[in-house]
Amino acid sequence: MTRPDPPTTIEVHHPQPLTMHPPAAAPLVPVQPGPPPAVQSIVLPDGQVVTGYTLTPAPAPAPIETRPAVSRTAVNIALGGVGFAAVCGGLVLLTSFIVALTAFVTQLIILAAVIFGGWIAVQLFGATSHRDSGTTVNIRKAVIKRNHFHG
């Protein structure tokens, strides 16, 4: 792309003020008091008189129902999206907290199962051969008289 050559001459235009002649004052037409005449005359500023019938004013048009540029549904959907985006950070933190809490409770349950299982194993497979904790009595020569034990 090539650059155009710079202009060789510069033209300067000076604005010329417009001279305006004030309009001539219209002659006043006397109006008689009373009901308006059936035919009405109007004097224009240049002195001409226009005569015509009176016009009844046109009824005002019915107001046009204006609709907003954007529908309310679209605005509500957009605001819902903005609110959801604002909450997403908190939802991520809440989800992370729930996952961590679930892992912690799971580890507590496993720890309790290991400890309780170990206690049961010690009870079943303990080093002692006696299962009851009562006193052991070796009876060699016992005499029983009248349902009474003499040892």
C-alpha positions as a printed Julia matrix, in Angstrom:
151×3 Matrix{Float64}:
   0.0     0.0     0.0
   1.45    3.33   -1.0
   0.89    6.62    0.71
  -0.86    9.39   -1.21
   1.16   12.45   -2.03
   0.67   15.36    0.38
  -1.51   18.21   -0.98
   0.48   20.92   -2.65
  -1.9    23.79   -1.9
  -4.12   24.37    1.1
  -7.44   26.12    0.66
  -8.87   28.01    3.61
 -12.58   28.83    3.7
 -13.86   31.57    5.98
 -17.54   31.4     6.94
 -19.72   34.29    5.89
 -22.37   35.42    8.41
 -25.95   35.37    7.16
 -27.88   38.59    7.5
 -31.45   37.98    8.6
 -34.17   40.57    8.31
 -36.66   40.42   11.16
 -40.17   39.6     9.93
 -42.64   42.43    9.72
 -45.11   42.55   12.56
 -48.5    41.15   11.59
 -51.47   43.46   11.91
 -53.79   42.63   14.76
 -57.26   41.49   13.8
 -59.91   42.38   16.37
 -61.67   39.31   17.73
 -65.16   39.73   19.04
 -66.07   38.0    22.27
 -68.44   35.11   22.08
 -68.48   31.65   20.65
 -65.89   30.92   17.98
 -67.11   31.59   14.48
 -67.77   28.75   12.11
 -65.15   30.15    9.75
 -61.87   31.23   11.22
 -59.33   33.71    9.8
 -55.63   33.61   10.57
 -53.19   36.4     9.8
 -49.74   35.08    8.84
 -46.58   36.98    9.84
 -46.11   38.32    6.32
 -49.55   39.95    6.38
 -51.54   37.39    4.4
 -54.92   36.38    5.79
 -55.92   32.73    5.58
 -59.56   31.87    6.1
 -60.8    28.36    6.74
 -63.05   26.16    8.75
 -62.27   25.36   12.35
 -60.67   22.02   12.88
 -61.6    19.72   15.64
 -58.52   18.48   17.39
 -57.6    14.92   16.53
 -58.02   12.49   19.38
 -54.82   11.5    21.07
 -53.56    8.16   19.88
 -53.86    5.26   22.25
 -50.63    4.67   24.16
 -48.51    1.99   22.62
 -47.51   -0.79   24.94
 -43.79   -0.56   25.29
 -41.78   -3.67   25.85
 -38.38   -3.68   27.48
 -35.42   -4.18   25.19
 -34.53   -7.43   26.99
 -37.09   -9.91   28.27
 -37.38  -10.53   32.0
 -36.78  -14.24   31.51
 -33.43  -13.55   29.86
 -32.46  -11.19   32.69
 -33.43  -13.78   35.32
 -31.42  -16.48   33.57
 -28.41  -14.18   33.32
 -28.65  -13.22   37.0
 -28.96  -16.89   37.93
 -25.78  -17.63   35.99
 -23.93  -14.8    37.71
 -25.11  -16.03   41.11
 -24.08  -19.6    40.32
 -20.64  -18.42   39.2
 -20.27  -16.48   42.45
 -21.16  -19.58   44.49
 -18.97  -22.06   42.55
 -15.89  -21.3    44.64
 -17.78  -22.08   47.83
 -19.22  -25.24   46.27
 -15.72  -26.47   45.41
 -14.58  -25.85   49.0
 -17.68  -27.57   50.38
 -17.11  -30.6    48.15
 -13.45  -30.79   49.22
 -14.47  -30.58   52.88
 -17.01  -33.4    52.49
 -14.44  -35.63   50.74
 -11.87  -34.99   53.49
 -14.42  -35.66   56.24
 -15.47  -38.92   54.56
 -11.83  -40.06   54.35
 -11.28  -39.19   58.03
 -14.37  -41.14   59.19
 -13.35  -44.1    57.03
  -9.89  -44.15   58.64
 -11.44  -44.02   62.12
 -13.68  -46.99   61.31
 -10.71  -48.99   59.96
  -8.64  -48.14   63.06
 -11.45  -49.25   65.37
 -11.84  -52.51   63.4
  -8.11  -53.23   63.64
  -7.97  -52.54   67.37
 -11.15  -54.53   68.14
 -10.05  -57.37   65.86
  -6.7   -57.52   67.61
  -8.35  -57.71   71.01
 -10.58  -60.57   69.82
  -7.56  -62.39   68.36
  -5.69  -62.1    71.65
  -8.71  -63.48   73.49
  -9.08  -66.44   71.14
  -5.47  -67.29   70.47
  -3.87  -66.08   73.67
  -0.77  -67.67   75.29
  -2.72  -69.05   78.24
  -4.23  -72.49   77.81
  -6.96  -71.95   80.41
 -10.03  -70.36   79.1
 -11.74  -69.59   82.38
 -10.21  -67.45   85.06
 -11.47  -69.54   87.99
  -9.34  -71.36   90.59
  -7.98  -74.75   89.59
  -8.35  -77.45   92.24
  -6.74  -80.87   91.85
  -8.88  -83.44   93.57
  -6.98  -86.62   94.5
  -8.55  -88.17   97.52
 -11.87  -86.69   98.19
 -14.41  -87.88  100.65
 -18.05  -86.99  100.21
 -20.31  -87.59  103.19
 -23.88  -86.55  103.38
 -23.63  -84.27  100.35
 -20.79  -82.39  101.96
 -17.31  -82.23  100.45
 -14.29  -82.91  102.7
 -11.06  -82.38  100.9
